[in-house]
Coordinates of C-alpha atoms in Angstrom, one line a residue:
X4 CA -12.5 -5.5 -17.0
X5 CA -8.8 -4.7 -17.2
X6 CA -7.0 -3.2 -14.2
X7 CA -3.5 -1.9 -13.7
X8 CA -1.8 -2.5 -10.4
X9 CA 1.1 -0.2 -9.9
X10 CA 4.0 -0.7 -7.4
X11 CA 7.1 1.3 -8.4
X12 CA 9.5 0.0 -5.7
X13 CA 11.9 -2.9 -5.1
X14 CA 11.2 -6.7 -5.3
X15 CA 10.3 -7.0 -1.6
X16 CA 7.7 -4.2 -1.9
X17 CA 6.1 -5.8 -4.9
X18 CA 6.0 -9.2 -3.1
X19 CA 4.1 -7.5 -0.2
X20 CA 1.6 -6.2 -2.7
X21 CA 1.0 -9.7 -4.0
X22 CA -2.1 -10.5 -1.9
X23 CA -3.7 -7.3 -3.1
X24 CA -2.9 -8.1 -6.7
X25 CA -4.7 -11.5 -6.2
X26 CA -7.7 -9.6 -4.9
X27 CA -7.8 -7.5 -8.1
X28 CA -7.3 -10.6 -10.2
X29 CA -10.3 -12.3 -8.7
X30 CA -12.5 -9.8 -10.4
X31 CA -10.5 -8.5 -13.4
X32 CA -7.6 -9.1 -15.8
X33 CA -4.6 -7.5 -14.1
X34 CA -1.3 -6.1 -15.4
X35 CA 1.4 -4.8 -13.0
X36 CA 3.4 -1.6 -13.5
X37 CA 6.7 -2.1 -11.8
X38 CA 10.1 -0.4 -11.7
X39 CA 13.2 -2.2 -13.1
X40 CA 14.0 -3.1 -9.4
X41 CA 10.6 -4.8 -8.9
X42 CA 9.8 -6.2 -12.3
X43 CA 11.3 -9.6 -11.5
X44 CA 9.1 -10.1 -8.4
X45 CA 6.0 -8.9 -10.4
X46 CA 6.6 -11.7 -12.9
X47 CA 6.4 -14.2 -10.1
X48 CA 3.1 -13.0 -8.7
X49 CA 0.0 -15.2 -9.2
X50 CA -2.8 -13.5 -11.2
X51 CA -0.6 -11.2 -13.3
X52 CA -1.1 -11.1 -17.1
X53 CA 1.5 -8.7 -18.2
X54 CA 4.3 -6.6 -16.5
X55 CA 4.9 -3.1 -17.7
X56 CA 8.2 -1.5 -16.6
X57 CA 8.9 2.1 -15.9
X58 CA 11.7 3.8 -14.0
X59 CA 10.1 6.6 -12.1
X60 CA 12.1 9.8 -11.5
X61 CA 10.2 10.3 -8.2
X62 CA 11.0 7.0 -6.5
X63 CA 13.9 4.6 -5.8
X64 CA 17.4 4.9 -4.3
X65 CA 18.9 6.3 -7.5
X66 CA 16.1 7.8 -9.5
X67 CA 16.7 8.7 -13.1
X68 CA 16.4 12.3 -14.4
X69 CA 13.1 13.3 -15.7
X70 CA 12.9 12.0 -19.3
X71 CA 10.0 13.4 -21.4
X72 CA 10.3 10.6 -23.9
X73 CA 10.1 7.9 -21.3
X74 CA 7.1 9.6 -19.7
X75 CA 5.4 9.9 -23.1
X76 CA 6.2 6.2 -23.8
X77 CA 4.5 5.1 -20.5
X78 CA 1.4 7.2 -21.2
X79 CA 1.2 5.7 -24.7
X80 CA 1.6 2.2 -23.5
X81 CA -1.1 2.6 -20.8
X82 CA -3.5 4.3 -23.2
X83 CA -3.0 1.4 -25.7
X84 CA -3.8 -1.2 -23.1
X85 CA -7.1 0.6 -22.4
X86 CA -7.4 0.0 -18.6
X87 CA -10.7 0.5 -17.0
X88 CA -9.1 1.1 -13.6
X89 CA -5.8 1.5 -11.9
X90 CA -4.8 1.0 -8.2
X91 CA -1.6 2.7 -7.2
X92 CA 0.2 1.0 -4.3
X93 CA 2.8 2.9 -2.4
X94 CA 4.7 2.7 0.9
X95 CA 3.4 4.8 3.7
X96 CA 5.9 7.7 3.1
X97 CA 5.4 7.9 -0.7
X98 CA 2.9 9.9 -2.9
X99 CA 0.9 8.2 -5.6
X100 CA 0.0 11.5 -7.2
X101 CA 2.8 11.8 -9.8
X102 CA 1.8 8.5 -11.3
X103 CA -1.9 9.2 -10.9
X104 CA -1.4 12.3 -13.1
X105 CA 0.3 10.2 -15.8
X106 CA -2.5 7.6 -15.7
X107 CA -5.1 10.4 -16.1
X108 CA -3.3 11.6 -19.1
X109 CA -3.3 8.0 -20.4
X110 CA -7.1 8.0 -20.1
X111 CA -7.6 5.7 -17.1
X112 CA -11.1 6.3 -16.0
X113 CA -11.0 5.3 -12.3
X114 CA -7.9 5.5 -10.1
X115 CA -7.5 4.5 -6.5
X116 CA -4.6 5.1 -4.1
X117 CA -3.7 5.9 -0.5
X118 CA -2.9 9.6 -0.2
X119 CA -2.5 11.9 2.7
X120 CA -2.0 14.8 0.2
X121 CA -5.1 16.4 -1.4
X122 CA -5.4 14.7 -4.8
X123 CA -7.7 17.1 -6.6
X124 CA -9.1 15.4 -9.7
X125 CA -6.3 12.8 -9.8
X126 CA -8.0 10.1 -7.6
X127 CA -11.5 8.7 -7.6
X128 CA -10.9 6.7 -4.4
X129 CA -8.7 8.4 -1.8
X130 CA -7.8 5.8 0.8
X131 CA -6.2 7.0 4.0
X132 CA -4.0 5.2 6.4
X133 CA -2.0 7.5 8.6
X134 CA -3.8 8.7 11.8
X135 CA -6.1 5.7 11.7
X136 CA -6.3 2.5 13.7
X137 CA -4.9 0.8 10.6
X138 CA -1.7 2.9 10.5
X139 CA 0.7 0.3 11.8
X140 CA -0.7 -2.8 10.1
X141 CA 1.7 -4.8 8.0
X142 CA 2.4 -3.5 4.5
X143 CA 0.6 -6.5 2.9
X144 CA -2.5 -5.8 4.9
X145 CA -2.4 -2.1 4.1
X146 CA -2.3 -3.0 0.4
X147 CA -5.3 -5.2 0.9
X148 CA -7.1 -2.4 2.6
X149 CA -6.6 -0.2 -0.4
X150 CA -7.7 -2.9 -2.8
X151 CA -10.9 -3.4 -0.7
X152 CA -11.5 0.4 -0.7
X153 CA -11.2 0.3 -4.5
X154 CA -13.9 -2.4 -4.6
X155 CA -11.7 -5.5 -4.8
X156 CA -11.8 -7.4 -1.4
X157 CA -9.8 -10.5 -1.0
X158 CA -12.0 -13.5 -2.1
X159 CA -13.2 -16.1 0.3
X160 CA -10.6 -18.9 0.7
X161 CA -7.6 -16.7 0.2
X162 CA -5.6 -16.5 3.4
X163 CA -3.9 -13.2 2.4
X164 CA -0.3 -14.6 2.7
X165 CA 2.4 -13.9 0.2
X166 CA 2.8 -16.2 -2.7
X167 CA 4.9 -16.6 -5.8
X168 CA 4.9 -18.9 -8.8
X169 CA 8.1 -20.4 -10.1
X170 CA 9.2 -23.6 -11.8
X171 CA 12.9 -23.0 -11.0
X172 CA 14.9 -25.9 -9.5
X173 CA 17.3 -25.9 -6.6
X174 CA 20.9 -25.8 -7.9
X175 CA 22.7 -29.1 -7.8
X176 CA 25.1 -29.9 -5.0
X177 CA 23.2 -28.4 -2.0
X178 CA 22.8 -30.3 1.2
X179 CA 19.7 -32.3 1.8
X180 CA 18.7 -29.9 4.6
X181 CA 20.1 -26.5 5.3
X182 CA 19.7 -23.0 6.7
X183 CA 20.1 -20.0 4.4
X184 CA 22.0 -17.0 5.5
X185 CA 21.5 -13.9 3.3
X186 CA 24.0 -11.3 4.5
X187 CA 23.3 -8.4 2.1
X188 CA 20.6 -5.8 1.6
X189 CA 19.9 -3.1 -1.0
X190 CA 20.0 -0.6 1.9
X191 CA 23.2 -1.1 4.0
X192 CA 21.6 0.1 7.2
X193 CA 19.3 -2.9 7.1
X194 CA 22.0 -5.6 6.8
X195 CA 24.2 -7.2 9.5
X196 CA 27.9 -6.4 9.5
X197 CA 29.9 -8.9 7.3
X198 CA 31.9 -10.1 10.2
X199 CA 28.7 -10.6 12.2
X200 CA 27.2 -12.6 9.4
X201 CA 30.3 -14.8 9.2
X202 CA 30.0 -15.4 12.9
X203 CA 26.4 -16.4 12.5
X204 CA 27.4 -18.9 9.8
X205 CA 30.1 -20.3 12.0
X206 CA 27.7 -20.6 14.9
X207 CA 25.2 -22.5 12.8
X208 CA 27.8 -24.8 11.5
X209 CA 29.1 -25.5 15.1
X210 CA 25.5 -26.3 16.0
X211 CA 25.4 -29.0 13.3
X212 CA 23.5 -27.1 10.7
X213 CA 24.4 -27.1 7.0
X214 CA 24.4 -23.5 5.7
X215 CA 23.9 -22.0 2.3
X216 CA 24.9 -18.3 1.8
X217 CA 23.0 -16.4 -0.9
X218 CA 23.6 -13.0 -2.5
X219 CA 23.1 -11.1 -5.8
X220 CA 25.7 -10.7 -8.6
X221 CA 27.1 -7.6 -6.9
X222 CA 27.6 -9.4 -3.6
X223 CA 30.0 -12.2 -4.6
X224 CA 32.8 -10.7 -2.4
X225 CA 30.4 -10.4 0.5
X226 CA 29.1 -14.0 0.3
X227 CA 32.7 -15.4 -0.2
X228 CA 33.7 -13.7 3.1
X229 CA 30.6 -14.9 4.9
X230 CA 30.6 -18.5 3.7
X231 CA 33.0 -19.8 6.3
X232 CA 33.3 -23.2 8.1
X233 CA 32.3 -25.2 5.1
X234 CA 29.1 -23.3 4.1
X235 CA 28.0 -23.4 0.5
X236 CA 28.5 -20.1 -1.4
X237 CA 25.7 -19.3 -3.9
X238 CA 26.6 -15.6 -4.3
X239 CA 25.7 -14.4 -7.8
X240 CA 24.5 -17.8 -8.9
X241 CA 20.7 -17.4 -8.5
X242 CA 18.2 -15.2 -10.2
X243 CA 15.0 -14.4 -8.3
X244 CA 13.2 -17.6 -9.4
X245 CA 16.1 -19.8 -8.5
X246 CA 16.5 -18.0 -5.2
X247 CA 12.9 -18.7 -4.4
X248 CA 13.5 -22.4 -5.0
X249 CA 16.6 -22.3 -2.7
X250 CA 14.6 -20.5 0.0
X251 CA 11.6 -22.8 -0.3
X252 CA 13.8 -25.9 0.3
X253 CA 15.5 -24.3 3.4
X254 CA 14.7 -25.1 7.0
X255 CA 14.9 -21.4 7.9
X256 CA 16.3 -18.2 6.5
X257 CA 18.5 -15.7 8.4
X258 CA 18.3 -12.3 6.7
X259 CA 18.0 -8.5 7.3
X260 CA 15.0 -6.4 6.3
X261 CA 15.3 -6.8 2.6
X262 CA 13.6 -8.5 -0.4
X263 CA 14.7 -12.1 0.3
X264 CA 13.0 -11.9 3.7
X265 CA 9.7 -11.4 1.9
X266 CA 10.6 -13.9 -0.8
X267 CA 11.2 -16.5 2.0
X268 CA 7.7 -15.6 3.4
X269 CA 6.2 -16.0 -0.1
X270 CA 7.5 -19.6 -0.3
X271 CA 6.5 -20.4 3.3
X272 CA 9.9 -20.6 5.0
X273 CA 10.4 -19.4 8.5
X274 CA 12.6 -16.3 8.9
X275 CA 15.0 -15.1 11.5
X276 CA 14.8 -11.4 10.8
X277 CA 17.8 -9.3 11.7
X278 CA 15.7 -6.2 11.7
X279 CA 17.3 -2.7 12.0
X280 CA 14.5 -0.4 13.2
X281 CA 15.1 2.4 10.5
X282 CA 11.6 1.4 9.4
X283 CA 8.9 -0.1 11.7
X284 CA 9.0 -3.9 12.2
X285 CA 5.2 -3.7 12.7
X286 CA 4.9 -2.9 9.0
X287 CA 7.9 -4.5 7.4
X288 CA 8.6 -7.8 9.3
X289 CA 8.1 -11.0 7.4
X290 CA 4.4 -11.5 6.8
X291 CA 2.4 -14.7 7.3
X292 CA 5.1 -17.1 8.3
X293 CA 6.7 -18.0 11.6
X294 CA 9.5 -15.5 12.3
X295 CA 11.7 -14.2 15.0
X296 CA 12.6 -10.5 15.0
X297 CA 16.1 -9.8 16.5
X298 CA 17.7 -6.4 17.0
X299 CA 17.2 -3.4 19.3
X300 CA 13.8 -2.0 18.1
X301 CA 14.1 1.0 20.4
X302 CA 17.4 2.1 19.0
X303 CA 18.4 5.7 18.1
X304 CA 18.0 5.0 14.4
X305 CA 14.4 4.1 14.9
X306 CA 12.1 5.4 12.2
X307 CA 14.8 7.4 10.4
X308 CA 14.6 5.5 7.1
X309 CA 18.3 5.9 7.0
X310 CA 20.2 4.1 4.2
X311 CA 23.5 4.2 6.0
X312 CA 23.6 3.5 9.7
X313 CA 23.7 6.9 11.5
X314 CA 25.4 5.4 14.6
X315 CA 29.0 4.2 14.4
X316 CA 29.3 0.4 14.8
X317 CA 25.8 -0.4 13.7
X318 CA 25.0 -1.5 17.3
X319 CA 21.3 -2.1 16.8
X320 CA 22.2 -5.3 14.9
X321 CA 25.8 -5.8 16.0
X322 CA 24.5 -6.5 19.5
X323 CA 22.7 -9.6 18.3
X324 CA 24.9 -12.6 19.1
X325 CA 25.4 -15.7 16.9
X326 CA 24.1 -17.7 19.9
X327 CA 20.7 -15.8 19.7
X328 CA 20.4 -16.5 16.0
X329 CA 21.2 -20.2 16.5
X330 CA 18.5 -20.4 19.2
X331 CA 16.0 -18.6 17.0
X332 CA 16.7 -21.1 14.1
X333 CA 16.3 -24.0 16.5
X334 CA 12.9 -22.6 17.6
X335 CA 11.7 -22.1 14.1
X336 CA 13.1 -25.0 12.0
X337 CA 11.0 -27.8 13.5
X338 CA 7.8 -26.0 12.3
X339 CA 8.8 -26.1 8.6
X340 CA 7.4 -29.3 7.1
X341 CA 3.6 -29.4 7.2
X342 CA 3.2 -27.7 10.6
X343 CA 0.5 -25.1 11.3
X344 CA 1.7 -21.6 10.6
X345 CA 1.9 -19.5 13.7
X346 CA 3.5 -16.1 14.0
X347 CA 6.4 -16.1 16.5
X348 CA 7.9 -12.7 17.2
X349 CA 10.6 -11.8 19.6
X350 CA 12.2 -8.5 20.0
X351 CA 15.6 -8.2 21.8
X352 CA 17.3 -5.2 23.1
X353 CA 21.0 -6.0 23.3
X354 CA 22.8 -4.5 26.1
X355 CA 24.3 -1.2 25.0
X356 CA 22.5 -1.3 21.7
X357 CA 21.8 2.3 20.7
X358 CA 21.9 2.3 16.9

């Protein structure tokens, strides 16, 4: 049996779908359909044979215009692969139906997805999440729920945590032990202020920690400004496999609600999550590793899904002090090598935080 697992989002979203992909792969040959923003993560997932890439006009931060030729090409590629089934994974606020229609046109015989909208003839298995006791489970668990509803439960012996496969090595010249600070995010509202991130680096250095600052190719200016007090600046120097290696070797990772938080979880590294509540932490906090959630989770931006902070000064995260972050790192770091994995969560409400 050949199954197509679709997740047309960013790298972090694809990583959160990884356990569900393993559930499918335990009973079928699995390909993943990913967007350009998520294809890199899809290639790191265990159990994946091939990765198909499609840039959907109904999803993403800057979706492309509708392109009939691109749509026709996707339908042709899916038809050529001859999938017996497809499972369309989406976030709680997205619709799987545009893709389900294309998969029907491509001849996929059985399609499963989570949908609050009436799917007509587009879905064979209509899984529902909102309004149930499972509505606020972590995204990785929600994806596993859908896989199970489609007939692919997680096999015995699989703990359901995030995982990746990579043979990349840590770049030369890094300290023997270090904490990673990743100051950027694809959504600005979910990242700390640059000056705050620099203060966190300085606080960690004063506490005796070596610090490595990471960021993508477009974040070199940011990482240069944040890598103060002798921190190592890896901005723009790591692809996703190399970043996974850097995170795996770290004692802990300090990061906003963005893809590297989930990549850290996938390699088993504890996370200090600077979590802006524009999306719910219950669903999007790091999954399956020790973590501390910092930030005012009852702030005015709560649940808005805002991409730019709607409150001047970004107080939901700006109220988190470097001292709090250092304390969180101190609490988590001793649990890294070989310790039992336990979830540690702490929500703080900084005085005056209303973002």
